[in-house]
CSV table of C-alpha atoms in Angstrom, one decimal:
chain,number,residue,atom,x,y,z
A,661,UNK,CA,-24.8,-10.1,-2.3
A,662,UNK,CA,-22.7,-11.3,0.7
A,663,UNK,CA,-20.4,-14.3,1.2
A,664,UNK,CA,-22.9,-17.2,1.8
A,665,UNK,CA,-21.7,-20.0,3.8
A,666,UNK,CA,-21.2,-22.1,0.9
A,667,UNK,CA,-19.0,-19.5,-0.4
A,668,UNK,CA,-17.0,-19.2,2.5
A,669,UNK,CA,-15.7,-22.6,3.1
A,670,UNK,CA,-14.9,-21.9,-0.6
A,671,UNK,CA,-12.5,-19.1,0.6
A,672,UNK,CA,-11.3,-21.3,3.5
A,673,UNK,CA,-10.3,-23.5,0.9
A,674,UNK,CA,-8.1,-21.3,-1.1
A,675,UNK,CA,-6.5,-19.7,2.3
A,676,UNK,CA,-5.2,-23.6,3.3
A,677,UNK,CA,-1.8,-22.1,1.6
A,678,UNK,CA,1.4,-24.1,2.4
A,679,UNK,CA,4.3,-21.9,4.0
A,680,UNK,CA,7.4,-22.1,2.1
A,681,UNK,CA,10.2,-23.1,4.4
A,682,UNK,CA,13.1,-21.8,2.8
A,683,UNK,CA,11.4,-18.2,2.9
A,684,UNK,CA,10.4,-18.4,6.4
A,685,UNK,CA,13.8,-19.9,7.8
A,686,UNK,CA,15.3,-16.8,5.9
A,687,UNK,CA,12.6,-14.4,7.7
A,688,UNK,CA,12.8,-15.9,10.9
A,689,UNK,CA,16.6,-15.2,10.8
A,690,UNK,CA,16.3,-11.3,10.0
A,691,UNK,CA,13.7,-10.5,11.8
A,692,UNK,CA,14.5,-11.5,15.3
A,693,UNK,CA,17.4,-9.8,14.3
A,694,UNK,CA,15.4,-6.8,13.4
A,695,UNK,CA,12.5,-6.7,15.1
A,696,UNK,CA,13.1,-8.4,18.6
A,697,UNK,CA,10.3,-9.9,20.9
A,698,UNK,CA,8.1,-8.5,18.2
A,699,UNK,CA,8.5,-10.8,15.5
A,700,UNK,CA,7.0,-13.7,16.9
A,701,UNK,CA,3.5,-12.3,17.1
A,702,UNK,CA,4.2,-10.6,13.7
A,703,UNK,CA,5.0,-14.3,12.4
A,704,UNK,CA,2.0,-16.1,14.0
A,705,UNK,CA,-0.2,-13.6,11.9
A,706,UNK,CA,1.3,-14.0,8.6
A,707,UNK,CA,1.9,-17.5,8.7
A,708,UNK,CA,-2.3,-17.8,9.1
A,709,UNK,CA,-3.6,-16.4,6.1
A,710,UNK,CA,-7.5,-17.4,8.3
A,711,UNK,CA,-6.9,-14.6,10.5
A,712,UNK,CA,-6.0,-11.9,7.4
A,713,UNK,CA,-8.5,-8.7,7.7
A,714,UNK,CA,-9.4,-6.8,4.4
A,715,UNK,CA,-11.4,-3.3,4.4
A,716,UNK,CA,-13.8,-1.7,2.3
A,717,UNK,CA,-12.5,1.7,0.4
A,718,UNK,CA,-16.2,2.8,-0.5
A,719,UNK,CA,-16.0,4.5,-4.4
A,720,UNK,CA,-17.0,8.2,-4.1
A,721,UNK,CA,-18.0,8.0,-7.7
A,722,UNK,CA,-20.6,5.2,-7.2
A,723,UNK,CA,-23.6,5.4,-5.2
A,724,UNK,CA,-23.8,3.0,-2.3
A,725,UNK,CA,-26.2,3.8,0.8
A,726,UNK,CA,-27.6,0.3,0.5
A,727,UNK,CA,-23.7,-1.0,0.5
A,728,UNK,CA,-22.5,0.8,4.1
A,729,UNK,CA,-26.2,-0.4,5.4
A,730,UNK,CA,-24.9,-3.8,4.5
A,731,UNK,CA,-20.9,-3.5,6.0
A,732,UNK,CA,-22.5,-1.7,8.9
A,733,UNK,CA,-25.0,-5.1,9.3
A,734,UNK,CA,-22.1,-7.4,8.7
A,735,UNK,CA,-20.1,-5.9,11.7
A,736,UNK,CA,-18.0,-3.2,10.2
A,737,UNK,CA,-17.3,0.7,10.9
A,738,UNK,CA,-15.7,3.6,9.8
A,739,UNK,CA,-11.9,3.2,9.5
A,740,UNK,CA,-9.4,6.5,10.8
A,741,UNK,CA,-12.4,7.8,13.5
A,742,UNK,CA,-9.1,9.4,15.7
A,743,UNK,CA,-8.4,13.1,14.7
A,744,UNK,CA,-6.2,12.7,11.8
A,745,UNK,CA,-4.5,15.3,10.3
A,746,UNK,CA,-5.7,14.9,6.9
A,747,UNK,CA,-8.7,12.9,6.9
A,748,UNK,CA,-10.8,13.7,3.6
A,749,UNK,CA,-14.5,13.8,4.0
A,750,UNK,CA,-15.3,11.9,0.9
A,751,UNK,CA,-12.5,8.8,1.6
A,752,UNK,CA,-14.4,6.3,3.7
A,753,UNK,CA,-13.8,2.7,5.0
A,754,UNK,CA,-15.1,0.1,6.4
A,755,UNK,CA,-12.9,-2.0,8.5
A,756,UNK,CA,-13.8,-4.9,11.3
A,757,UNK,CA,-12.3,-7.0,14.0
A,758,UNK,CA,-12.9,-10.2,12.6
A,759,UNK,CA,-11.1,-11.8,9.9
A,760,UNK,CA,-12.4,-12.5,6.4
A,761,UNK,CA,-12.8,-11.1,3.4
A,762,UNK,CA,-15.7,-9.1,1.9
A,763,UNK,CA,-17.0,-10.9,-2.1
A,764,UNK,CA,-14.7,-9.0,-4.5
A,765,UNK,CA,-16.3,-7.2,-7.1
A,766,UNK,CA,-15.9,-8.2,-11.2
A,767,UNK,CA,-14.9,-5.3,-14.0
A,768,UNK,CA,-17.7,-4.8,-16.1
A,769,UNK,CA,-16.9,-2.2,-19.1
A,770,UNK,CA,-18.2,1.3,-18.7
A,771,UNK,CA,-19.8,0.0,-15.1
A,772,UNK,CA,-18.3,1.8,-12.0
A,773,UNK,CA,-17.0,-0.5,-9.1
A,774,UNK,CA,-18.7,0.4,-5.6
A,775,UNK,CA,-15.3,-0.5,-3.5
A,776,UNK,CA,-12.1,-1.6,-3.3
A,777,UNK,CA,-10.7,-4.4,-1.3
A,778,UNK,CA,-7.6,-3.9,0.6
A,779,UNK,CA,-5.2,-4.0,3.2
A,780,UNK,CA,-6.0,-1.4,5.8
A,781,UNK,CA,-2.7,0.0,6.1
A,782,UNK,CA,-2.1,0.6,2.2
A,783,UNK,CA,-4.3,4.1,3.1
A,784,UNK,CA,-1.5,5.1,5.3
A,785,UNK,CA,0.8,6.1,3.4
A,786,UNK,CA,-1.9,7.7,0.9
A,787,UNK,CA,-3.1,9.9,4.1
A,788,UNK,CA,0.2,11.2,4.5
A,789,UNK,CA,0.7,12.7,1.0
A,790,UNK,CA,-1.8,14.9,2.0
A,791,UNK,CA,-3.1,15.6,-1.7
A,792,UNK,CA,-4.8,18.8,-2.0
A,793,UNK,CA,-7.1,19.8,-5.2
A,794,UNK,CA,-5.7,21.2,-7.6
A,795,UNK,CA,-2.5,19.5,-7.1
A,796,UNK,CA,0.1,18.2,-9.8
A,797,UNK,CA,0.3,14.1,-8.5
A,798,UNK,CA,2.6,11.4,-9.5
A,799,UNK,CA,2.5,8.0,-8.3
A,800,UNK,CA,5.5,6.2,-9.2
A,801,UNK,CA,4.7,2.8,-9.2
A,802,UNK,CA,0.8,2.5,-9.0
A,803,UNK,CA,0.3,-0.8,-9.9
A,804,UNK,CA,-2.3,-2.6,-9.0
A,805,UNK,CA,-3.9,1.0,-8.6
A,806,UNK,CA,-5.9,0.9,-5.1
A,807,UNK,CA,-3.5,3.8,-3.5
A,808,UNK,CA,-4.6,5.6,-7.4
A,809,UNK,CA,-7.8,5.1,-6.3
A,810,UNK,CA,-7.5,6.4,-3.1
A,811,UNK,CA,-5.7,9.5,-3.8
A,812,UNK,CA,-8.7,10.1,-6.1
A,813,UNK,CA,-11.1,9.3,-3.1
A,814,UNK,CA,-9.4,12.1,-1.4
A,815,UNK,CA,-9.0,14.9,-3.7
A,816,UNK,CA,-9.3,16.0,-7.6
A,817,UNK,CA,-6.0,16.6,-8.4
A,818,UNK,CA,-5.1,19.0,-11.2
A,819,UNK,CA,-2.9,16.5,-12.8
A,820,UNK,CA,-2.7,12.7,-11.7
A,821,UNK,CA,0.4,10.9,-12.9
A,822,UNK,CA,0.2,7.4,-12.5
A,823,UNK,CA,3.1,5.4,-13.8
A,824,UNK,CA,3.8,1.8,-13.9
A,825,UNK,CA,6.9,-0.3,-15.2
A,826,UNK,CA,5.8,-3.5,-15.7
A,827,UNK,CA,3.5,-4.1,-18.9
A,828,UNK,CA,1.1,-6.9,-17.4
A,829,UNK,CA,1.0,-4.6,-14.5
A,830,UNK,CA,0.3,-1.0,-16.4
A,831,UNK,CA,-2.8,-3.1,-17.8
A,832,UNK,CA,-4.3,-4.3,-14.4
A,833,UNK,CA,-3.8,-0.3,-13.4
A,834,UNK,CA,-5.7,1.2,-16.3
A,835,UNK,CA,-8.3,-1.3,-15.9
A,836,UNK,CA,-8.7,-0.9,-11.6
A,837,UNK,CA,-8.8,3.5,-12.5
A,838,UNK,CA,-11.4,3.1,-15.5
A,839,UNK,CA,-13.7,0.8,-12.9
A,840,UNK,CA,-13.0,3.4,-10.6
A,841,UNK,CA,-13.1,6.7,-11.5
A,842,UNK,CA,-15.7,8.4,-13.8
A,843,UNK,CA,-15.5,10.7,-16.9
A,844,UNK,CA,-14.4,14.1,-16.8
A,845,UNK,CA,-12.0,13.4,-13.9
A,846,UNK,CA,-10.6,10.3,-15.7
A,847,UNK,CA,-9.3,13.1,-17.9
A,848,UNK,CA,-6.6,14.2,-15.5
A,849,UNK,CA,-5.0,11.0,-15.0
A,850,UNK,CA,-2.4,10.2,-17.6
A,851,UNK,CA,-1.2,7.0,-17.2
A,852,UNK,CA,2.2,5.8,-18.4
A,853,UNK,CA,5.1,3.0,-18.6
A,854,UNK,CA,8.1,4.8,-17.9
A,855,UNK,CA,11.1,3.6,-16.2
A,856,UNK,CA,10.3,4.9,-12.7
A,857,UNK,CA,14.4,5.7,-12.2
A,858,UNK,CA,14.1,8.2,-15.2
A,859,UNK,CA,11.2,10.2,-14.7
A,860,UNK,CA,13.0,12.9,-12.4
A,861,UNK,CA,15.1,13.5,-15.4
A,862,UNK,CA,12.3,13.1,-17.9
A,863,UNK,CA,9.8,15.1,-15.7
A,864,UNK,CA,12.1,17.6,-13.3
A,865,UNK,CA,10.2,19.8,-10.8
A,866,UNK,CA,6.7,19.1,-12.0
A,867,UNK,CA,5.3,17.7,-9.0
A,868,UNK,CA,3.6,18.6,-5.7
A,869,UNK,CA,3.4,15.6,-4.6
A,870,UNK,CA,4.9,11.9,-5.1
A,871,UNK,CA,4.1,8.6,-3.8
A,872,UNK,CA,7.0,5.9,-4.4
A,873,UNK,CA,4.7,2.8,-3.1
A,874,UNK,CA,8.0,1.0,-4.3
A,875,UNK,CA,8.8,-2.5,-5.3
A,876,UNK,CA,9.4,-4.8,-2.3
A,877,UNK,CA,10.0,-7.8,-0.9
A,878,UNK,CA,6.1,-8.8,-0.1
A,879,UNK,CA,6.3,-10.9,2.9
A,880,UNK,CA,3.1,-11.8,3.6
A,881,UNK,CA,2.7,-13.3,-0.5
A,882,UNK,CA,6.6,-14.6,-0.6
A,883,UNK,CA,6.2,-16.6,2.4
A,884,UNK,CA,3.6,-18.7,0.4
A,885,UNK,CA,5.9,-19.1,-2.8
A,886,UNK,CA,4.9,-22.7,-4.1
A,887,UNK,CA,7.8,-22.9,-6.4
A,888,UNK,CA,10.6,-23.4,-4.0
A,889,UNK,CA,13.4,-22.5,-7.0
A,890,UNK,CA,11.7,-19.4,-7.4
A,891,UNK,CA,11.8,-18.1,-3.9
A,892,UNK,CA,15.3,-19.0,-3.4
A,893,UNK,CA,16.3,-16.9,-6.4
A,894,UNK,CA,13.9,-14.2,-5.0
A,895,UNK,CA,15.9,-14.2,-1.6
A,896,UNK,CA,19.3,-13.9,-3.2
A,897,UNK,CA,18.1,-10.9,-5.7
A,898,UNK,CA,16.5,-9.4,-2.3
A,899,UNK,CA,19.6,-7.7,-1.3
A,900,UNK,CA,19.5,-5.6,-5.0
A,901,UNK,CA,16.0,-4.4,-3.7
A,902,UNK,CA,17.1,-1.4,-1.7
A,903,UNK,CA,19.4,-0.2,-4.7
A,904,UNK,CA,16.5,-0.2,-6.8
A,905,UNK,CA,14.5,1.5,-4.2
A,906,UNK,CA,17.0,4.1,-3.8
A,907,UNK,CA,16.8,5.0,-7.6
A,908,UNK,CA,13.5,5.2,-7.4
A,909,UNK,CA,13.6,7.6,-4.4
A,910,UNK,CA,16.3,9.9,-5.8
A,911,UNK,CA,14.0,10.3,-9.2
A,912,UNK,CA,10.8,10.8,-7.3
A,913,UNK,CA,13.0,13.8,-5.8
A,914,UNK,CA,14.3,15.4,-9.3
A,915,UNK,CA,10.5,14.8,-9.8
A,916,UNK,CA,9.3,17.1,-7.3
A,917,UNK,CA,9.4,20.6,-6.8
A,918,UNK,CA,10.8,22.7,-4.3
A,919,UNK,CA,8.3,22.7,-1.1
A,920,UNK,CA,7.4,19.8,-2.5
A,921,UNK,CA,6.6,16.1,-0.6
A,922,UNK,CA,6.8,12.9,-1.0
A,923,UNK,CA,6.4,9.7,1.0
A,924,UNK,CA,7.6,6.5,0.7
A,925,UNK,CA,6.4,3.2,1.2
A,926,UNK,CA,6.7,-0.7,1.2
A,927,UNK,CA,4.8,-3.7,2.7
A,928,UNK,CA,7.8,-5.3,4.0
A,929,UNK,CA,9.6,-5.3,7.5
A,930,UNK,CA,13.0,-5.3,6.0
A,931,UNK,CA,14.8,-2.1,7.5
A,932,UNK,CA,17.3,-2.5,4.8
A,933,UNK,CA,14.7,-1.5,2.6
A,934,UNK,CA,12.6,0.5,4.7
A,935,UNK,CA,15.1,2.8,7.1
A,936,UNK,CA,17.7,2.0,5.2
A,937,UNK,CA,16.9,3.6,2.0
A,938,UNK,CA,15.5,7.0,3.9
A,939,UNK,CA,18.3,7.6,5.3
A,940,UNK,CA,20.4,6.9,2.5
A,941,UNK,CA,18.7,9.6,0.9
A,942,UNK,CA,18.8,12.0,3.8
A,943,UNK,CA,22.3,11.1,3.2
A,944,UNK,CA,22.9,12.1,0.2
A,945,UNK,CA,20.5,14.5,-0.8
A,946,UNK,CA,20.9,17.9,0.8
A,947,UNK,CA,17.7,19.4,-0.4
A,948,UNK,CA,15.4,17.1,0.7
A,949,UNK,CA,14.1,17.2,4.5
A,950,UNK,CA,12.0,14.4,6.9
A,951,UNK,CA,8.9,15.7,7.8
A,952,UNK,CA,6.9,14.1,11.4
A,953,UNK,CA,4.6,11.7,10.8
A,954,UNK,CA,3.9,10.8,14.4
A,955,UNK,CA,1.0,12.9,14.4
A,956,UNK,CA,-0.9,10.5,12.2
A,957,UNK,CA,0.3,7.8,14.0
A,958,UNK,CA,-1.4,8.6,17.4
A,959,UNK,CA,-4.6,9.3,15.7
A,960,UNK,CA,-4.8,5.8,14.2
A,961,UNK,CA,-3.7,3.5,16.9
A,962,UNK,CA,-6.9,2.1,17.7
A,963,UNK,CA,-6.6,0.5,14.5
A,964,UNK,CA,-2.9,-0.2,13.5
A,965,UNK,CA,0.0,-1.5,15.7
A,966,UNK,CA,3.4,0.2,15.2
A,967,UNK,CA,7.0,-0.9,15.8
A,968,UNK,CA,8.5,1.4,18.5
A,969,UNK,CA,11.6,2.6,18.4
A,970,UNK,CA,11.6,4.8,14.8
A,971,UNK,CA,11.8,8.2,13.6
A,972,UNK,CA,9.3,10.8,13.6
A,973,UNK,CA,9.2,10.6,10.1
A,974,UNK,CA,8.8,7.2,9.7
A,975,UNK,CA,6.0,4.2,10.8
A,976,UNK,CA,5.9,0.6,10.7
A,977,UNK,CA,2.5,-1.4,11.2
A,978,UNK,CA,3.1,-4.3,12.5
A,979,UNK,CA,0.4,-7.2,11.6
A,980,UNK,CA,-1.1,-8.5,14.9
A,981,UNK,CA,-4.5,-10.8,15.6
A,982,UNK,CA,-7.3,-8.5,15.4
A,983,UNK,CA,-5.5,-6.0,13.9
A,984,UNK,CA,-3.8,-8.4,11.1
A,985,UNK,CA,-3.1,-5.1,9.0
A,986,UNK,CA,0.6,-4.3,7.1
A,987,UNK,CA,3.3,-4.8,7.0
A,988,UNK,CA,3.3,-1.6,5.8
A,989,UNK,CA,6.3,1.5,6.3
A,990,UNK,CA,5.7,4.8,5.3
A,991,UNK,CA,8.2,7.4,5.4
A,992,UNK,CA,7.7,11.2,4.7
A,993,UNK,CA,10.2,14.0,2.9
A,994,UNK,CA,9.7,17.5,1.9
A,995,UNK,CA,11.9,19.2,-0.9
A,996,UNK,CA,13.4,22.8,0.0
């Protein structure tokens, strides 16, 4: 069933957020700073929630012809048509110009979801982990579970590690890869609670791959912070973010085995927390190595707009009108 009009003006409803002021002073500051002449079309998009985009990860798992009949009717198309680099077969989505947001769907016990609703961009970082079959997989902080998913939309790894700090947060995980993903295969993915800074030293070399999808400061959801107190605390605690993210980072290396990779990523502009922490690792870790991503960037920007001006192992989509996808910065690293 698709959104009918009633429903809509239901959702138009719920987007009529209020901007919180203190958060967006505090943004506007930084990121002219940061991001230039940029930042003001970056700002115009995620201060108006109306013109947000979502796509449609199809579930491999769950049969669907009538489903891309229906996206396809409703104005959407394939997602990643350039000539990626990695581009599995079996990972499809739907993705369209116009803004709005396809009906979620609700988890029924023992029922398989069709899709997954998401931001566009979250499969970019997902696409260059490059997961092959076979492969030993951890994802370091998986919550809610959609890059999970897509990892499993990609490949059957031979082990799928998916770890997640925060108990509230390890429930909505197990509960978004059981609507997901269908026995045997559910077999290989262990799912845990783990401090994600101990794991290289719990777990050391045992992986072929690692996604750190790490904790962030989320600026499109903090600019709508209703409780005032709240984001004022958030902002002061931001500057411990990238300390955090650098733990992470240096487990998720202890983690993985030599040859090795791993990529990195946040939905946040903040270059302390983006840059900043891949280069303090670069830094300070002498077996680890940055591996080019631009590649993958050509092929995809019909659909994503990137901040110039980076590494080659590093992208930054930058939310614009029409293309309201990200934030979202992906860095990759390979362990010699």
């Amino acid at each position: 069933s698709f959104l009918s009009p009633k429903l809509e003006n239901k959702t138009k409803g719920k987007l009529q957020k209020r901007i919180c002021q203190v958060v967006l002073d505090h943004f506007e500051k930084q990121y002219t700073a940061e991001l230039g002449n940029a930042w003001s079309s970056v700002r115009d998009v995620l201060t108006s929630p109306l013109c947000w985009q979502h796509s449609v990860l199809l579930n491999r798992f769950s049969p669907r012809a009538e489903l891309e009949n229906g996206l396809r009717v409703q104005g959407y198309q394939p997602a990643f048509r350039g000539g990626l680099p990695y581009l599995p077969a079996a990972l499809r989505c739907y993705i369209r110009r116009t803004p709005g947001r396809f009906p979620a769907q609700k988890h029924r016990a023992g029922k398989l979801k069709e899709y997954y609703l998401l931001n566009a961009a979250s499969l970019l970082p997902v696409l260059a982990l490059e997961v092959k079959d076979g492969e030993s997989v951890l994802d370091l902080c998986a919550a809610p579970g959609g890059k999970s998913v897509a990892i499993l939309q990609c490949a059957c790894p031979g082990r799928f590690h998916c770890n997640e700090y925060d108990d509230l947060r390890a429930r909505w995980l197990e509960e978004t890869i059981e609507s997901f993903i269908p026995e045997p295969l559910i077999n290989v993915v262990t799912v845990s609670k783990l401090d994600g800074r101990h794991i290289g030293d719990l777990k050391p070399e045992l992986y072929d791959k690692v996604l750190v999808d790490a904790p962030c400061s989320n600026d499109r959801s903090w600019l709508f912070s209703s409780d005032i107190h709240q984001a004022t605390l958030r902002l002061i605690q931001r500057k411990e973010l990238s300390y955090l993210q650098f733990h992470l980072l240096r487990s998720a290396v202890k983690a993985l085995r030599p040859g090795g990779s791993l990529v990195y990523s946040t939905c946040t502009l903040s270059r302390a927390e983006n840059s900043g922490v891949i280069n303090l690792i670069l830094n300070s870790c002498s077996n680890v190595l940055p591996v080019d991503i631009s590649g993958m960037g050509r092929a995809v920007s019909q659909e994503f707009a990137f901040l110039g001006g980076l590494q080659r192992h590093e992208l930054l989509v930058l939310p614009e009108r029409g293309r309201a996808w990200g934030p979202m910065y992906v860095a990759k690293l390979r362990k010699i």
